[in-house]
mmCIF file of C-alpha atoms in Angstrom:
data_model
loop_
_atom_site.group_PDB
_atom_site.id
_atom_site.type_symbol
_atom_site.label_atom_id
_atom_site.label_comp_id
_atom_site.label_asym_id
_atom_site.label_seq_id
_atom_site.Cartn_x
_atom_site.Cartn_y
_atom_site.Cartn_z
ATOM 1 C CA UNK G 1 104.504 58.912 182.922
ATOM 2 C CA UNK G 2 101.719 58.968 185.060
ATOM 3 C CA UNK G 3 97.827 58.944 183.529
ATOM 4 C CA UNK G 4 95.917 61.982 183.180
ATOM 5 C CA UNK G 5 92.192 62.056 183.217
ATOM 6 C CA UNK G 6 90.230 64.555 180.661
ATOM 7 C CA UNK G 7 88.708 65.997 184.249
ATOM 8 C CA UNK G 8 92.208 67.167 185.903
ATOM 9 C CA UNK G 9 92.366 69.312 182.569
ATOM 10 C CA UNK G 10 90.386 72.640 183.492
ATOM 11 C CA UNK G 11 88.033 71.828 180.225
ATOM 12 C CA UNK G 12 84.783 73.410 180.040
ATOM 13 C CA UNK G 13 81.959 71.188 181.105
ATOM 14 C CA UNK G 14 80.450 71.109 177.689
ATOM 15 C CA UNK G 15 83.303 69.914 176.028
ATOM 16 C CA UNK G 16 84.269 67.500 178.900
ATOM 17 C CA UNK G 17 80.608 65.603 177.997
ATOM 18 C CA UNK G 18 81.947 65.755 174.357
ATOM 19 C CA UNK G 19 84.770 63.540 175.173
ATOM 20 C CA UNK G 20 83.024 61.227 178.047
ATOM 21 C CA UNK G 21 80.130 60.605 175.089
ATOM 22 C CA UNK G 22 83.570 59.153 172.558
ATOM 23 C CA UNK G 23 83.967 56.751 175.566
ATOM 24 C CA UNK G 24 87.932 58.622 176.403
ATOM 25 C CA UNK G 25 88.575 59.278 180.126
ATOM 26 C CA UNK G 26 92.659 59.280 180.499
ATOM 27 C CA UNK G 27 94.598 61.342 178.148
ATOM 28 C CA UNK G 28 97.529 60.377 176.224
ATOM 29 C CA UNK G 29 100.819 61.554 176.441
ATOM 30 C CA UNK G 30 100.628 63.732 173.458
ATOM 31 C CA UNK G 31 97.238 65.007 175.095
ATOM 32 C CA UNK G 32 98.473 65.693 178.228
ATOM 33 C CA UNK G 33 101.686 67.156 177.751
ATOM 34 C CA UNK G 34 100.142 69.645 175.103
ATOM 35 C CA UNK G 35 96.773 70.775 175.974
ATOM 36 C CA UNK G 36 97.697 72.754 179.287
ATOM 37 C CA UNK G 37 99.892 74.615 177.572
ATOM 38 C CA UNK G 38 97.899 75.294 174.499
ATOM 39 C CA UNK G 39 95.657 76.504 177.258
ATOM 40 C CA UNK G 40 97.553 78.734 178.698
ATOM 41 C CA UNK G 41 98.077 80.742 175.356
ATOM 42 C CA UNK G 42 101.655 79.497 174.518
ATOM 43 C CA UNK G 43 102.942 78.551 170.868
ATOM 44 C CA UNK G 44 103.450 74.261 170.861
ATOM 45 C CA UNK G 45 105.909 72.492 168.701
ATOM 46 C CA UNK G 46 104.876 68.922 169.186
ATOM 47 C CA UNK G 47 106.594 65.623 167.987
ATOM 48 C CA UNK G 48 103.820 63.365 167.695
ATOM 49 C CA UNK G 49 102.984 60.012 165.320
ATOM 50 C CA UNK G 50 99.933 59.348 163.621
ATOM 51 C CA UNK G 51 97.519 57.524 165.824
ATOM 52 C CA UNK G 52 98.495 59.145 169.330
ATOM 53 C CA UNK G 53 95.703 61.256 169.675
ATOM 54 C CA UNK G 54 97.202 64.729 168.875
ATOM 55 C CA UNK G 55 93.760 65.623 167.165
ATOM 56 C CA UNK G 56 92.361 66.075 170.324
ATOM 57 C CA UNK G 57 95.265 67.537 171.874
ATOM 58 C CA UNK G 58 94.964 70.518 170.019
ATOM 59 C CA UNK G 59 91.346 70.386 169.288
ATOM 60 C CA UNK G 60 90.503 70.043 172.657
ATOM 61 C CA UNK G 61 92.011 73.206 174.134
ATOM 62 C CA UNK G 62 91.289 75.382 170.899
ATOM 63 C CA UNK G 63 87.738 74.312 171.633
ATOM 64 C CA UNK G 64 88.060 75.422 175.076
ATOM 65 C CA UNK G 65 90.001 78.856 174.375
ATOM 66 C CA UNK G 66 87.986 79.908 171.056
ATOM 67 C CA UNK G 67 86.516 83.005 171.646
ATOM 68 C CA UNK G 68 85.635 84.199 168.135
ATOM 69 C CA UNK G 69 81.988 82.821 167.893
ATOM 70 C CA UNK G 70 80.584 84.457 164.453
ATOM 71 C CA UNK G 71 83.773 84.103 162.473
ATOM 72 C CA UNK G 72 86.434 82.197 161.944
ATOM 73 C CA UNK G 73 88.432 81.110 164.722
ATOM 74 C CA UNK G 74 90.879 78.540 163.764
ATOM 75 C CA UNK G 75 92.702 77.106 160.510
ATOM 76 C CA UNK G 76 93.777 73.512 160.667
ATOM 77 C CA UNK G 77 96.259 72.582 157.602
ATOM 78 C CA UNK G 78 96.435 68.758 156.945
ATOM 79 C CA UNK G 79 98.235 67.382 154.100
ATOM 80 C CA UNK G 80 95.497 65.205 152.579
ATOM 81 C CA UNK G 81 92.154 65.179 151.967
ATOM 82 C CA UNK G 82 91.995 61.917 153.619
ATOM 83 C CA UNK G 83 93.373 63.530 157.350
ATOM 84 C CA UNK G 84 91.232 66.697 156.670
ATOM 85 C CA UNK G 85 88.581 65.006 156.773
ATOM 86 C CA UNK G 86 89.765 62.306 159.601
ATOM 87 C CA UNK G 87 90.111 65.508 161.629
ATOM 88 C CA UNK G 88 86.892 67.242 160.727
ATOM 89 C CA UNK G 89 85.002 64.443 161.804
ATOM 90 C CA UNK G 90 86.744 64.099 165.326
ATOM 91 C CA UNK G 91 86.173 67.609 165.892
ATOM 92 C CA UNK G 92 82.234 67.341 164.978
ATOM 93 C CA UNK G 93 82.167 64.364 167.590
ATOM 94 C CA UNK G 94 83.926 66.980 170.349
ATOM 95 C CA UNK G 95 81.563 69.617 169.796
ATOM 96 C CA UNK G 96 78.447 67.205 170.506
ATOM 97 C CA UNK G 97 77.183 70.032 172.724
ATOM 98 C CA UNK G 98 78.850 73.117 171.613
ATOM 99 C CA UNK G 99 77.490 75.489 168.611
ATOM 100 C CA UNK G 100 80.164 75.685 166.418
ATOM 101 C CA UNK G 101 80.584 75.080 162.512
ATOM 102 C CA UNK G 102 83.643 72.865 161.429
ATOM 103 C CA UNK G 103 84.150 72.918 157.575
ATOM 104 C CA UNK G 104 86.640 70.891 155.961
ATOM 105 C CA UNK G 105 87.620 71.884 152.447
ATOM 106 C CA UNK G 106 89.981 69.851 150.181
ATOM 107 C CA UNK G 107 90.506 69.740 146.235
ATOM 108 C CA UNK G 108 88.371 67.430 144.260
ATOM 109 C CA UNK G 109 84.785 68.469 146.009
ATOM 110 C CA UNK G 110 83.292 71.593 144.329
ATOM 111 C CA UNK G 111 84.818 75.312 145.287
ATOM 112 C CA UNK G 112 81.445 76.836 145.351
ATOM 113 C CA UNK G 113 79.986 74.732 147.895
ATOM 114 C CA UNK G 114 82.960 74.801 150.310
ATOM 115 C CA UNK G 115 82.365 78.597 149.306
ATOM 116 C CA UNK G 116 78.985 78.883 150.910
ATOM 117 C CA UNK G 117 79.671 76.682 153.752
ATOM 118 C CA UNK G 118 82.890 78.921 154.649
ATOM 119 C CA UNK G 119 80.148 81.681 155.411
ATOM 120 C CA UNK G 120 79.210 80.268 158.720
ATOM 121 C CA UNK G 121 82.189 78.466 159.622
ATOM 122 C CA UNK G 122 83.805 78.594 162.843
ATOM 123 C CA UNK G 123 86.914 76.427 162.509
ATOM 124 C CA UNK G 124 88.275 75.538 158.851
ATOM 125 C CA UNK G 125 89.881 71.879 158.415
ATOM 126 C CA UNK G 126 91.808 72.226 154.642
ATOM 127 C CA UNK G 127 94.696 71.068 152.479
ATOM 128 C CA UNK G 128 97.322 73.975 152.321
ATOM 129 C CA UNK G 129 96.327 74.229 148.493
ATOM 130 C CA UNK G 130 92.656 74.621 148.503
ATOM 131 C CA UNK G 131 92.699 76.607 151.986
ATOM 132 C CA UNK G 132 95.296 79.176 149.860
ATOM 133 C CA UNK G 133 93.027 79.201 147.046
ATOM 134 C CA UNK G 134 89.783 80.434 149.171
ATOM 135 C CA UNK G 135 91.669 82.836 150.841
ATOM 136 C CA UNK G 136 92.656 84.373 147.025
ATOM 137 C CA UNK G 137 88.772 84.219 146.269
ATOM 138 C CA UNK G 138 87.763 86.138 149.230
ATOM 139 C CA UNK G 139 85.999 83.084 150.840
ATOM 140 C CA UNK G 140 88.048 82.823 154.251
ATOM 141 C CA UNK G 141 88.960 85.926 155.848
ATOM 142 C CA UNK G 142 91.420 85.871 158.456
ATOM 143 C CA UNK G 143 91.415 88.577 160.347
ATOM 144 C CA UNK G 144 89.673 86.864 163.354
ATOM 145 C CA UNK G 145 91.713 84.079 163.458
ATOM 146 C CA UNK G 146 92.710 82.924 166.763
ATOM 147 C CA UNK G 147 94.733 79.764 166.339
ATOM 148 C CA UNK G 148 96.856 78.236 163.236
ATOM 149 C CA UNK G 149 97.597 74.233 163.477
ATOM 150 C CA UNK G 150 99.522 72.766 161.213
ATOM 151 C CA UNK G 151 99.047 68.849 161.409
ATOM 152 C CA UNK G 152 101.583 66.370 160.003
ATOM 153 C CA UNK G 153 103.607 69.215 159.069
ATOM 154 C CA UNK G 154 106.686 67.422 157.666
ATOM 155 C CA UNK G 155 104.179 65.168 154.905
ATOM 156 C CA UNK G 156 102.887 68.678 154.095
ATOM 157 C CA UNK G 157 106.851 69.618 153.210
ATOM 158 C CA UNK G 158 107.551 66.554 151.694
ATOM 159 C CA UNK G 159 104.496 66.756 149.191
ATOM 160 C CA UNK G 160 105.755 70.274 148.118
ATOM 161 C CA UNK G 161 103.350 72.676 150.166
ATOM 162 C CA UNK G 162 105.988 74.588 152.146
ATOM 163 C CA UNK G 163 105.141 77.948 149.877
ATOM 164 C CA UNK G 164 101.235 77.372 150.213
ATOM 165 C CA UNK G 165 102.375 76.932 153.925
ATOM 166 C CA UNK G 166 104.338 80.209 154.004
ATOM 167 C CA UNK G 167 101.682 82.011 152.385
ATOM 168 C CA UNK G 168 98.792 81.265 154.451
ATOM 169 C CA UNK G 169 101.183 81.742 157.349
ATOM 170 C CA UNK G 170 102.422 85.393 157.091
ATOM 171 C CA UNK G 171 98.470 86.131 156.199
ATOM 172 C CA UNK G 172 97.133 85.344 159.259
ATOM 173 C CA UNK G 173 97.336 88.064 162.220
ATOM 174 C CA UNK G 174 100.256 87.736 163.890
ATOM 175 C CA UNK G 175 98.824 87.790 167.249
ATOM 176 C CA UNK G 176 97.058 84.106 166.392
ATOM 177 C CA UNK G 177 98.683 81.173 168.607
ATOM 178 C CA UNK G 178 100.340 78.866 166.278
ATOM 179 C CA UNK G 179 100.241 74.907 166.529
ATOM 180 C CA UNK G 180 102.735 72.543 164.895
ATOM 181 C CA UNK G 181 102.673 68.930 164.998
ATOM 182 C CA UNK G 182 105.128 66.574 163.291
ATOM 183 C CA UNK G 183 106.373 62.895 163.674
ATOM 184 C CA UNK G 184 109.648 64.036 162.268
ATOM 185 C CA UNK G 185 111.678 67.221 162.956
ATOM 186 C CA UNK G 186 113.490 68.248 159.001
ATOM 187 C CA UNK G 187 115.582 71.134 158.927
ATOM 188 C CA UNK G 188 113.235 72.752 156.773
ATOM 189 C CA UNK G 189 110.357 72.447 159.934
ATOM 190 C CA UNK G 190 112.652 73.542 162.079
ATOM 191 C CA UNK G 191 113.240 76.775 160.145
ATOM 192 C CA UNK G 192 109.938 77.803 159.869
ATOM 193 C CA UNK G 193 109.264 77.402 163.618
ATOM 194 C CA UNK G 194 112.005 79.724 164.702
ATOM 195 C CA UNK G 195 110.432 81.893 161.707
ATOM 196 C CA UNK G 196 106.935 81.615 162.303
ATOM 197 C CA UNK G 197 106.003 80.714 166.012
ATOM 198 C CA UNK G 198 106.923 83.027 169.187
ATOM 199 C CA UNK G 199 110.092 82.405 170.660
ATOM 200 C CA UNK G 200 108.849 80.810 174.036
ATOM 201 C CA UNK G 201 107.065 78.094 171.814
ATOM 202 C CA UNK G 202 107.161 74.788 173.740
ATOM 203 C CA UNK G 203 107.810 71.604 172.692
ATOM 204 C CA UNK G 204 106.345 68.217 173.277
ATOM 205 C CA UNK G 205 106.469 65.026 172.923
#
């Protein structure tokens, strides 16, 4: 496949000096098979390992598309604490030169602190379980959400958070985009794609 560069992308300049200032200038496959069409509004199902760079490909062009500036934008679900807060800290290096607040919030660090740093968050990076239990609280309104990702989708089914993954699905407006990356493709996945995301969802690879 031929190389991509970040600058053939249509990216915003702001977030194109976020990416030149993490030394990246060529895309990977992942990246540039899925962030034109994230761009151009469409649902992505996209089969993608660990390690390729699929933070960025749908970071970058949520980053790019976010219009909701005083709310929350954008849920990322991760299945550990450990990726939540691999991906929060990509996403803080993006937005060198963009105003936006990126909150991660996982179990074992204290609910009322994730509370008060919910109140000015912009994108929310959370395990399906403690993301589930703000929204019960009242912390994490949803009714300006723009985009849903769910990252590593088929650990998050095989450590028992499909129903936590339901939940927070059907709760979120349906006119959000919705995101779904996974290195595998279960029957179970499968099923809540055709369930969940629009029917001219595209997949990648």
């Amino acid at each position: 496949m031929e190389t991509v560069r970040f600058d053939e992308l249509e990216l915003q300049p702001q977030i194109l000096r976020g990416i030149k200032a993490m030394g990246f200038e060529e895309a990977t496959p992942i990246q540039s098979q899925a962030i034109p069409v994230v761009m151009s509004g469409s649902d992505v199902v996209g089969q993608a390992q660990t390690g390729t760079g699929k933070t960025a490909a749908f970071g970058l062009p949520i980053l790019n598309n976010l219009t909701v500036k005083n709310a929350i934008g954008s849920i990322i679900l991760a299945p550990t604490r450990e990726l939540a807060i691999q991906v929060h800290d990509e996403l803080v290096k993006l937005t060198k030169y963009e105003k936006l607040n990126i909150v991660a919030v996982y179990g074992g660090a204290p609910i009322h602190l994730q509370a008060r740093d919910l109140k000015r968050a912009n994108i929310v990076v959370g395990t399906p379980g403690r993301v589930l239990d703000h929204i019960r609280r009242g912390n994490l309104p949803l009714s300006s959400v723009e985009f849903l990702v769910l990252d590593e989708a088929d650990e998050m089914l095989n450590m028992g958070f499909i129903d936590d993954m339901e939940e927070i699905m059907k709760s979120i407006p349906e006119e959000r985009q919705t995101l779904l990356f996974s290195a595998t493709m279960p029957p179970q996945i499968k099923k809540l794609t055709k369930k969940y995301l629009k029917d001219d969802a595209q997949e990648r690879k």
